[in-house]
Coordinates of C-alpha atoms in Angstrom, one line a residue:
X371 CA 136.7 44.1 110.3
X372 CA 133.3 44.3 109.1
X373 CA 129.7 43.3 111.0
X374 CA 127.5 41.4 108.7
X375 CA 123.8 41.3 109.3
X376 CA 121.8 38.2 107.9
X377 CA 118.8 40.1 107.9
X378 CA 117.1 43.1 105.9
X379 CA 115.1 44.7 109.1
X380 CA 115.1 48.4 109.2
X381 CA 114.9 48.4 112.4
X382 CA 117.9 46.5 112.9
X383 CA 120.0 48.3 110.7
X384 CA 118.8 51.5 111.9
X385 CA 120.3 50.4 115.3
X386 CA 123.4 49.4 113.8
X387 CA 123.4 52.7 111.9
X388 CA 122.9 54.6 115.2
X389 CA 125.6 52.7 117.1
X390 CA 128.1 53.8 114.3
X391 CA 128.2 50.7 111.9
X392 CA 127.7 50.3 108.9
X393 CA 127.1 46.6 108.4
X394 CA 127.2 44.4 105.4
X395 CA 123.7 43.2 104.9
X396 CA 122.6 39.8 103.8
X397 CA 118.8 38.5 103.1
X398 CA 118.6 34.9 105.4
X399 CA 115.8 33.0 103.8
X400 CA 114.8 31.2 106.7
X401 CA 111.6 28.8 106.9
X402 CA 111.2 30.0 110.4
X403 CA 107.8 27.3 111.1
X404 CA 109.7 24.5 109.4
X405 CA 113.1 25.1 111.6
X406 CA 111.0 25.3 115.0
X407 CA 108.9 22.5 113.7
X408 CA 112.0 20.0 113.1
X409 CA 113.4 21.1 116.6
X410 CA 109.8 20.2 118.6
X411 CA 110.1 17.0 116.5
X412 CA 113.0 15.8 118.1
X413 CA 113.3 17.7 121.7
X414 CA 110.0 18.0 122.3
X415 CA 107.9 21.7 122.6
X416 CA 110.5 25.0 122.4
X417 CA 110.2 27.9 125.1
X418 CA 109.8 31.6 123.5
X419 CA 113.9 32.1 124.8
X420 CA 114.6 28.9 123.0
X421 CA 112.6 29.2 119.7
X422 CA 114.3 32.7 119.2
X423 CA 117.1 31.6 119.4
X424 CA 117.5 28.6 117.4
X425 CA 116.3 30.5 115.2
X426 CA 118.6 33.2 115.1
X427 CA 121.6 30.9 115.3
X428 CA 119.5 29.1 111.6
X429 CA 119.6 32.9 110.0
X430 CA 123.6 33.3 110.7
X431 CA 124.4 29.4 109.3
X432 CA 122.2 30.1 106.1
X433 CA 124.4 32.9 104.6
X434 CA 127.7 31.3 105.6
X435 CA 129.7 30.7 102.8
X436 CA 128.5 34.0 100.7
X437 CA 130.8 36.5 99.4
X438 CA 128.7 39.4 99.7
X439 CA 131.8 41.8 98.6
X440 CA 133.0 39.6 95.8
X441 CA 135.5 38.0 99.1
X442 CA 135.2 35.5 101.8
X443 CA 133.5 36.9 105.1
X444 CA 136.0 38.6 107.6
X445 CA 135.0 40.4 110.8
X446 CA 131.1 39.4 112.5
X447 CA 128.2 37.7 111.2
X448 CA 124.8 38.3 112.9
X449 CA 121.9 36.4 113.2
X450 CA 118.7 37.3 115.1
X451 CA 115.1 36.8 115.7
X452 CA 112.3 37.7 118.5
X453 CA 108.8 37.2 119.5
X454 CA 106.8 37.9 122.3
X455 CA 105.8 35.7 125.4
X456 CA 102.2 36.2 126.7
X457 CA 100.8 33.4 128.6
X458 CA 103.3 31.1 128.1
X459 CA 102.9 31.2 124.3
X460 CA 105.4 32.3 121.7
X461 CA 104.1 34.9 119.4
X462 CA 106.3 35.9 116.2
X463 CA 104.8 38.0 113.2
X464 CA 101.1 38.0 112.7
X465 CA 101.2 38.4 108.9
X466 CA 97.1 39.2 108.4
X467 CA 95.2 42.1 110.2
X468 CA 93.2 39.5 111.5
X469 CA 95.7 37.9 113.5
X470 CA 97.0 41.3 114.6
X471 CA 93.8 42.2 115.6
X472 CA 93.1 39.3 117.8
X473 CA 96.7 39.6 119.5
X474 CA 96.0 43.4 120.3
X475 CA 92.7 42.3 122.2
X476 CA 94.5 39.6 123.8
X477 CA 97.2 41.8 125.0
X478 CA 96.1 45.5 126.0
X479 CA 97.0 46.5 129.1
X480 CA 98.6 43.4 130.4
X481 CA 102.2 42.7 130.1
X482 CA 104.0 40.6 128.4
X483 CA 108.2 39.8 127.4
X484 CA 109.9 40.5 124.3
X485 CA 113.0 38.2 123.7
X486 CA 115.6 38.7 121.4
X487 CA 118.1 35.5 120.1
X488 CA 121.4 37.0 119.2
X489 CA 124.1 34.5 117.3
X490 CA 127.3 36.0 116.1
X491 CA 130.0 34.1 114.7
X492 CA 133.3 35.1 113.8
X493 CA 135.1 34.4 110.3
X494 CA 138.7 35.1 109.2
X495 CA 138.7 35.0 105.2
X496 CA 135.3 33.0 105.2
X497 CA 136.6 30.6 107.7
X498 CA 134.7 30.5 111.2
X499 CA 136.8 30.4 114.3
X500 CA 134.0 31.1 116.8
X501 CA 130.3 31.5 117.5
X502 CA 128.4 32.7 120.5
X503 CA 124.9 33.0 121.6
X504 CA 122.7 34.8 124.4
X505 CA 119.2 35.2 124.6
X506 CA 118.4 38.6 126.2
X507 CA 114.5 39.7 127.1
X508 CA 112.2 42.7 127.9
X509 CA 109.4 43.1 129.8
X510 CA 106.7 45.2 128.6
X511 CA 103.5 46.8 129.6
X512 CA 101.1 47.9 126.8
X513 CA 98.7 50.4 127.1
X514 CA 94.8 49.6 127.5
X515 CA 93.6 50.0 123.8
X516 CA 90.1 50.7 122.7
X517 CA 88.9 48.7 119.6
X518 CA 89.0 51.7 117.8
X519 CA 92.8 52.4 118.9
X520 CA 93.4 48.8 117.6
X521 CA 91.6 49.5 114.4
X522 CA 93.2 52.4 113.4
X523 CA 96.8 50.9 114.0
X524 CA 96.1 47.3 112.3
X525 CA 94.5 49.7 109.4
X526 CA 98.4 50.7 108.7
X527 CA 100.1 47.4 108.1
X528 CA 103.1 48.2 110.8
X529 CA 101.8 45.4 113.5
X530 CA 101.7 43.0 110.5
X531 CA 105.0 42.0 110.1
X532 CA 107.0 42.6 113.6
X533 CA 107.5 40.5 116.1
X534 CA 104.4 40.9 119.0
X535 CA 102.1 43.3 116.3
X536 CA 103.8 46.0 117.8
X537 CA 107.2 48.5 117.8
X538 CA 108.3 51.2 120.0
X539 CA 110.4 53.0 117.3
X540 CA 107.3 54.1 115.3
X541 CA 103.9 54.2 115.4
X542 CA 103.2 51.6 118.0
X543 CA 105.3 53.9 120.6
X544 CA 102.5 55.7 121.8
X545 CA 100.8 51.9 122.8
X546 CA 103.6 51.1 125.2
X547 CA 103.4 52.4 128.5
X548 CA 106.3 50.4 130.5
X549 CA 110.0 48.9 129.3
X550 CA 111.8 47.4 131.6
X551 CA 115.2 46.1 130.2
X552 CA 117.0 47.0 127.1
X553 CA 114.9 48.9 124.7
X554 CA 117.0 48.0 121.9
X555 CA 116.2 44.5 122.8
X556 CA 112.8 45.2 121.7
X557 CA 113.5 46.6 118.5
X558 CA 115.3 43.5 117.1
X559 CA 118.6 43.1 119.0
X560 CA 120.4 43.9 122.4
X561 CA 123.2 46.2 121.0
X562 CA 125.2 46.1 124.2
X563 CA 124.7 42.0 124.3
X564 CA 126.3 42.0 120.9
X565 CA 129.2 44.4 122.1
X566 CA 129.5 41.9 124.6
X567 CA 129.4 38.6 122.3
X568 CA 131.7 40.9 120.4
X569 CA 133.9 41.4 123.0
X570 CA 134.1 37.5 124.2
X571 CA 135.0 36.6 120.6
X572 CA 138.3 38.8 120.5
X573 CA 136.6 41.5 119.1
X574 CA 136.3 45.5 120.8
X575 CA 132.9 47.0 119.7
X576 CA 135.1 50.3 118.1
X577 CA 136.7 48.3 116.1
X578 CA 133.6 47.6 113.9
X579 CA 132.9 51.7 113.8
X580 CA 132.5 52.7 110.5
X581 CA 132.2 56.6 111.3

């Protein structure tokens, strides 16, 4: 029974590392604008729970059908993504200092929600025989940053590409003053939501222990 994560986060797998599992890791190549876009096409604008995890559920489906051990898939597959809520509007990776910059201004001491999408499906020799979802978030209060604060941390690339400009297992720790909810939500994924999803798909959590 192994957990297979369709994603190459660090963050994620360092949660899965510290919850004792070593999972099978697969890279989910994912046009995350296009998939949101195609959704607001046809249902009409996507809330920050919704967009996460539509999302998520895409990065799961993209790797089905991989045999990432030279076999078919058998235990968990994984597939998740977040973004922070701030004023009703959905805020993923920033990608340029710029952008990181601007969302620091916009977000110092004020608080905001980080939700996580979490989609696990279960396969038995490649084939699926179920798939869950939950949406789990965080709220957060960020500490009151100078511009010089926010210089110094855009000027080391970590805000660049996580979800919010921020993280709370590295440098950005010392820029978050309140959690309220899960903290591993915040990092990437809920780990006891996925014991849980786990758990509702026929599957205990020590099963998937791998020390």
């Amino acid at each position: 029974m192994r957990f297979h994560l369709a994603s190459t986060s660090p963050a994620r797998l360092m949660l899965m590392r510290q919850a004792g599992i070593e999972p099978v890791l697969l890279a989910s190549e994912v046009d995350e604008d296009l998939a949101v876009a195609a959704h607001e096409a046809e249902h009409g604008p996507a809330t920050t729970p919704k967009v996460v995890q539509l999302l998520a559920r895409a990065k799961a489906e993209a790797v089905l059908g991989r045999e990432p051990e030279g076999r078919p898939m058998h235990g968990l597959l994984f597939g998740g993504d977040s973004a922070l809520e701030l004023d009703g509007a959905t805020l993923g990776k920033p990608h340029t200092p710029e952008r990181a910059r601007e969302r620091w201004r916009a977000q110092r001491g004020r608080e905001a929600v980080l939700h996580s999408g979490h989609w696990l499906v279960r396969l038995d020799e490649g084939r699926v025989v179920g798939a869950i979802g939950a949406t789990v978030g965080a709220r957060l209060r960020f500490a009151d940053l100078d511009d010089d604060e926010i210089d110094a941390y855009v000027a080391t690339g970590e805000p660049l590409e996580v979800a919010g400009a921020f993280t709370i297992d590295s440098l950005g720790s010392a820029y978050v003053e309140e959690i309220h909810g899960d903290p591993s939500t915040v990092i990437g994924m809920s780990i006891p939501t996925v014991r849980r999803l786990a758990r509702e798909l026929g599957v205990a959590w020590h099963e998937l222990w791998t020390r």
